[in-house]
PDB file of C-alpha atoms in Angstrom:
ATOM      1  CA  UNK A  20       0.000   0.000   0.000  1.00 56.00           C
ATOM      2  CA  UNK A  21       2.811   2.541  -0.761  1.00 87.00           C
ATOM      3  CA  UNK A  22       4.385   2.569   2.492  1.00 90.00           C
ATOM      4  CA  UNK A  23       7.843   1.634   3.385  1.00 94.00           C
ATOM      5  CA  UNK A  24       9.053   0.059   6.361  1.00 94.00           C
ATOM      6  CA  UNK A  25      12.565  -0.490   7.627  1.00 97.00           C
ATOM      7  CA  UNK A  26      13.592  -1.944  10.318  1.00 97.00           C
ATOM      8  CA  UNK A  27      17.455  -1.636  12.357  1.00 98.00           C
ATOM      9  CA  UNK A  28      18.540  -3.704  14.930  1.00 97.00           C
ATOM     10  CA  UNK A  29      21.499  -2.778  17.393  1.00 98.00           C
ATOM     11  CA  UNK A  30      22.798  -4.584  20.128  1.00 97.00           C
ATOM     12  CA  UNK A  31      22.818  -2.435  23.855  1.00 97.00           C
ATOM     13  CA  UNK A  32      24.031  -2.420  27.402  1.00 95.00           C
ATOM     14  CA  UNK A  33      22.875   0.639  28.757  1.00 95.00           C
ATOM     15  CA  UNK A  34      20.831   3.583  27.902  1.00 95.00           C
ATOM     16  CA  UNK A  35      24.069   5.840  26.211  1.00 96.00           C
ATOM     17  CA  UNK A  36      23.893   2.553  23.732  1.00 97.00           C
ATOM     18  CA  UNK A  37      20.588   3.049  23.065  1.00 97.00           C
ATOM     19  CA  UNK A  38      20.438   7.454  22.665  1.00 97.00           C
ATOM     20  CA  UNK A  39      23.739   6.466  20.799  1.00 97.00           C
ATOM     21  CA  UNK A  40      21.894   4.256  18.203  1.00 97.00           C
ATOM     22  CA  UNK A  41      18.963   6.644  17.946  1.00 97.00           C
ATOM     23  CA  UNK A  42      21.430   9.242  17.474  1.00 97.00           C
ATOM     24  CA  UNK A  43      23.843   7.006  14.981  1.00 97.00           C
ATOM     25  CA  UNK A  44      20.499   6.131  12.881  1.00 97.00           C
ATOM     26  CA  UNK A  45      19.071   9.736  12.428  1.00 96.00           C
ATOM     27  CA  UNK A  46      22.655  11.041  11.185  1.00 97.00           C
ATOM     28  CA  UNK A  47      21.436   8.908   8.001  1.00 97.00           C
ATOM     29  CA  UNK A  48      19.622  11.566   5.864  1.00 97.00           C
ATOM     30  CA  UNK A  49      17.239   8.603   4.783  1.00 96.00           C
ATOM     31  CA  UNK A  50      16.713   7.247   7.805  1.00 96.00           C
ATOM     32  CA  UNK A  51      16.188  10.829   9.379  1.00 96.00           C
ATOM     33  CA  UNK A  52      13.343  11.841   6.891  1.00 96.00           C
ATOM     34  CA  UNK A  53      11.413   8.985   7.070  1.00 96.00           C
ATOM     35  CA  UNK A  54       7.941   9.791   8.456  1.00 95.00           C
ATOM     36  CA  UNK A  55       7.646   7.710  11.455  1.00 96.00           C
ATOM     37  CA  UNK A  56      10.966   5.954  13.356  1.00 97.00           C
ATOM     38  CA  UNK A  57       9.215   3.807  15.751  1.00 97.00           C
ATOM     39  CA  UNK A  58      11.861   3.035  18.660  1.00 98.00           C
ATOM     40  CA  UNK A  59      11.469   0.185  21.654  1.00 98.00           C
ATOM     41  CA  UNK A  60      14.824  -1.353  23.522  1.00 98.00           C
ATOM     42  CA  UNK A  61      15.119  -3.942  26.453  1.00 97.00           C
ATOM     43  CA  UNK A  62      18.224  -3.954  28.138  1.00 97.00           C
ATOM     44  CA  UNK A  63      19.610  -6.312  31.451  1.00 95.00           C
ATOM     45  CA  UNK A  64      21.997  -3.838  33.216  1.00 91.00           C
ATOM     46  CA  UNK A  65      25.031  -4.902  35.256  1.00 90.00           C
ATOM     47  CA  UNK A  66      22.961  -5.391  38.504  1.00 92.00           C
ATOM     48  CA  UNK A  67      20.414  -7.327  36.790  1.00 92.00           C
ATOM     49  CA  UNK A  68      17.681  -4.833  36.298  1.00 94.00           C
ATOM     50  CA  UNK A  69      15.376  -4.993  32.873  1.00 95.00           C
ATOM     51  CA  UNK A  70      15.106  -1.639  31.615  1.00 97.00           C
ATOM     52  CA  UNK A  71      12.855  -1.178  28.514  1.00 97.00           C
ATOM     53  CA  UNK A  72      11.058   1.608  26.795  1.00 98.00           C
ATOM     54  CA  UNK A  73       9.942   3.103  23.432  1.00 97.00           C
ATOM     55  CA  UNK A  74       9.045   5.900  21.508  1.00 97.00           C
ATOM     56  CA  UNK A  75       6.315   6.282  19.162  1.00 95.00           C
ATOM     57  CA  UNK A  76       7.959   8.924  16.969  1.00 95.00           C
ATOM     58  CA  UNK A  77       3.701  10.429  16.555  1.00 90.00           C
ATOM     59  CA  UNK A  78       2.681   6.552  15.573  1.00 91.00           C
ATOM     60  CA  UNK A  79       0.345   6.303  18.027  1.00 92.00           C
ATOM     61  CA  UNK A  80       0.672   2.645  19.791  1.00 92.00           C
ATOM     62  CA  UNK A  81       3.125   2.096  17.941  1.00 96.00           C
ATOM     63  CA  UNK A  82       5.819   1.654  19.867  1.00 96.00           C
ATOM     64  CA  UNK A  83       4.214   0.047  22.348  1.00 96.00           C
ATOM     65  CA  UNK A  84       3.620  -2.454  20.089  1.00 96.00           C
ATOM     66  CA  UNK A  85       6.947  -3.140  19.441  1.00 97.00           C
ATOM     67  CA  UNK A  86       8.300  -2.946  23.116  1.00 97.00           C
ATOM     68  CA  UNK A  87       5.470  -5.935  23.167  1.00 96.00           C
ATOM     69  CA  UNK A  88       6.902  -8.126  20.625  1.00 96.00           C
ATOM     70  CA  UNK A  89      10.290  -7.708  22.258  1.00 97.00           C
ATOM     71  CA  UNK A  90       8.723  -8.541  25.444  1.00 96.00           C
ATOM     72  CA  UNK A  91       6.973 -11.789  24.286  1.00 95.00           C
ATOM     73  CA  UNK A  92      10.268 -13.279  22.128  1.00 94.00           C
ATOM     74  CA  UNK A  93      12.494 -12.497  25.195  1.00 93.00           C
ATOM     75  CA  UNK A  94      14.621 -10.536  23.470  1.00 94.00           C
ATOM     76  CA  UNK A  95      17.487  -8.761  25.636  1.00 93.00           C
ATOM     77  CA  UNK A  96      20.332  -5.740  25.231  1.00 97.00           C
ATOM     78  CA  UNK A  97      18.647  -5.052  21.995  1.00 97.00           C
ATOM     79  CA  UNK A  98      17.454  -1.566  20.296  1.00 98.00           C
ATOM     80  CA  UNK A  99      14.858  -1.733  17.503  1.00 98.00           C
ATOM     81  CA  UNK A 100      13.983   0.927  15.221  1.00 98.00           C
ATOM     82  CA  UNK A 101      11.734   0.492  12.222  1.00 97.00           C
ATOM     83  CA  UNK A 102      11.835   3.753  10.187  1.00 97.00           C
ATOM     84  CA  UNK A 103       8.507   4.434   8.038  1.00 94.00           C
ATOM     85  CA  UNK A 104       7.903   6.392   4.771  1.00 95.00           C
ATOM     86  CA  UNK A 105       4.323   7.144   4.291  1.00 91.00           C
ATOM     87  CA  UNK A 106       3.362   6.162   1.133  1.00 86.00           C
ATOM     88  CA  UNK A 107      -0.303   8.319   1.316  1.00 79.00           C
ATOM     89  CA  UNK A 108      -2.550   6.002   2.072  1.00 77.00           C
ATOM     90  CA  UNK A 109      -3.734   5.385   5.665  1.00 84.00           C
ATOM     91  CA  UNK A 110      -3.107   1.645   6.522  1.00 85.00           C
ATOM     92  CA  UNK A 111      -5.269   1.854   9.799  1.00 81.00           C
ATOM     93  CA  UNK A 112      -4.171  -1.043  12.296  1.00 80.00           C
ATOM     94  CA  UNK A 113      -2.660  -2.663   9.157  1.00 85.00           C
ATOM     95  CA  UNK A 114       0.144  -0.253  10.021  1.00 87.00           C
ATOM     96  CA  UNK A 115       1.236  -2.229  12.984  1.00 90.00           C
ATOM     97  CA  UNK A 116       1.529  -5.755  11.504  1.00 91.00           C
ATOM     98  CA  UNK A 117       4.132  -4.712   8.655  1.00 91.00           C
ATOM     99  CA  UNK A 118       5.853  -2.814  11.425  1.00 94.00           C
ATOM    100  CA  UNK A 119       5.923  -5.502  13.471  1.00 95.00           C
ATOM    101  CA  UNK A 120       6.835  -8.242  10.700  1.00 95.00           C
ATOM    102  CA  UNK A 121       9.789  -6.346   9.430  1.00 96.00           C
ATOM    103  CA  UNK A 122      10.872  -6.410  13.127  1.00 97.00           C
ATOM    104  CA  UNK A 123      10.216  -9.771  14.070  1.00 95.00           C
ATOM    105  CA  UNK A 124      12.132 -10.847  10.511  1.00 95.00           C
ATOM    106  CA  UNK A 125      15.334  -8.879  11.382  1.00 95.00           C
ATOM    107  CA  UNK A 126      15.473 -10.228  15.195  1.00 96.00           C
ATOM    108  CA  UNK A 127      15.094 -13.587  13.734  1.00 94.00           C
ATOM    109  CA  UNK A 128      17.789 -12.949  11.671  1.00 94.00           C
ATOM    110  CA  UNK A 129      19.840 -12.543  14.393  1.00 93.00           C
ATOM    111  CA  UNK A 130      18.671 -15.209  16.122  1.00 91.00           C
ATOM    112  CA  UNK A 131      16.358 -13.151  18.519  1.00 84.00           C
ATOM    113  CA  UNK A 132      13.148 -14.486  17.984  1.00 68.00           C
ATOM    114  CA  UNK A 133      13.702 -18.615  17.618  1.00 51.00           C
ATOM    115  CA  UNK A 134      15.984 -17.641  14.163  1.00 37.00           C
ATOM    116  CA  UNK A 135      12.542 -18.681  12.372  1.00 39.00           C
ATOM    117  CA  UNK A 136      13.715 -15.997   9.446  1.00 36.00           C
ATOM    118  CA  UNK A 137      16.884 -18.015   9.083  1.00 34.00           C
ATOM    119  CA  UNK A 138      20.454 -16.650   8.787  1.00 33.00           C
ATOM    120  CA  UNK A 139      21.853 -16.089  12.756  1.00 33.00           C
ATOM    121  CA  UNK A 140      24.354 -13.398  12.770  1.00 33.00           C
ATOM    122  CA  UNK A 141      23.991 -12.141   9.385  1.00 31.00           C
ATOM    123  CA  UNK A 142      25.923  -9.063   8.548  1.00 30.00           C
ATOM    124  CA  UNK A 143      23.460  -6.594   7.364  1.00 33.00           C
ATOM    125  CA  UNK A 144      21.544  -5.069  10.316  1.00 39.00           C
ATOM    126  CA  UNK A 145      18.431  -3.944   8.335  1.00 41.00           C
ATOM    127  CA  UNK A 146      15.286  -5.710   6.903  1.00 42.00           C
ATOM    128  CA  UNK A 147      13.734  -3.693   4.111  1.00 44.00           C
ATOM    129  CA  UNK A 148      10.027  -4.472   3.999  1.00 49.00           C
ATOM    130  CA  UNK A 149       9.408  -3.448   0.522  1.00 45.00           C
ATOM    131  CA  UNK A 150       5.761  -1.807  -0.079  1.00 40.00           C
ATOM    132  CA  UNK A 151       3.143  -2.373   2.654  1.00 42.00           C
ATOM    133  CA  UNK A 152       5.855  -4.148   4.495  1.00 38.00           C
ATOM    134  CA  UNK A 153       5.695  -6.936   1.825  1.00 33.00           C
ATOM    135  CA  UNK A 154       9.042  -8.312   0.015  1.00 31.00           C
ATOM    136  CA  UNK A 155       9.187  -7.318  -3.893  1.00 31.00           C
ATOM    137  CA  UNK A 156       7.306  -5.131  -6.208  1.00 26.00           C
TER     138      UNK A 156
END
């Protein structure tokens, strides 16, 4: 439906790692005018502590939605940023699966979320989810 989704993926162990990331990502003129970039981390710090949070960047629920899928896959000392490009049509609650699927393929990728996308440890650190989040076209 237009839109673009991106996802990053950067490994963290405190919350410098994570502004640092955020930071690192919107240096990227691309990445920096894309529409929406949709932000959730989970972190174990050196005392044991979980510290997570996100940001929906004005996609409301968004980023809630991705601190969520973090949450249920047990992912840890992780920062995920999917990066949007409103392609001018309204996707409604659509919006959230391909933002969510472009997330869940890249953590799988690096063997995150039960490596069901395949490749653990593969270089690249982004998943392009072409238009409406789908591969191709």
């Amino acid at each position: 439906r237009r839109s673009t989704f991106q996802a990053h993926l950067a490994p963290v162990r405190s919350l410098d790692d994570v502004n640092d990331v955020v930071r690192v990502l919107k240096s990227n003129n691309k990445v920096a005018r894309a529409t929406h970039n949709i932000m959730a981390y989970r972190l174990t710090t050196e005392n044991g502590n979980l510290l997570s949070d996100c940001d929906d960047d004005g996609e409301n629920a968004a980023g809630g939605r991705l601190l969520h899928l973090l949450d249920i896959i047990g992912a840890s000392n992780v920062c995920v940023v999917v990066s949007r490009w409103y392609g001018g049509i309204q996707l409604g609650p659509d919006r959230f699966k391909h933002i969510n699927n472009v997330a869940r393929q890249l953590l799988a990728a690096h063997g995150h979320a039960g490596n069901e996308a395949g490749q653990k440890g593969a270089k690249d650190q982004t998943a392009k989810g072409g238009k409406g989040g789908k591969k191709g076209k």
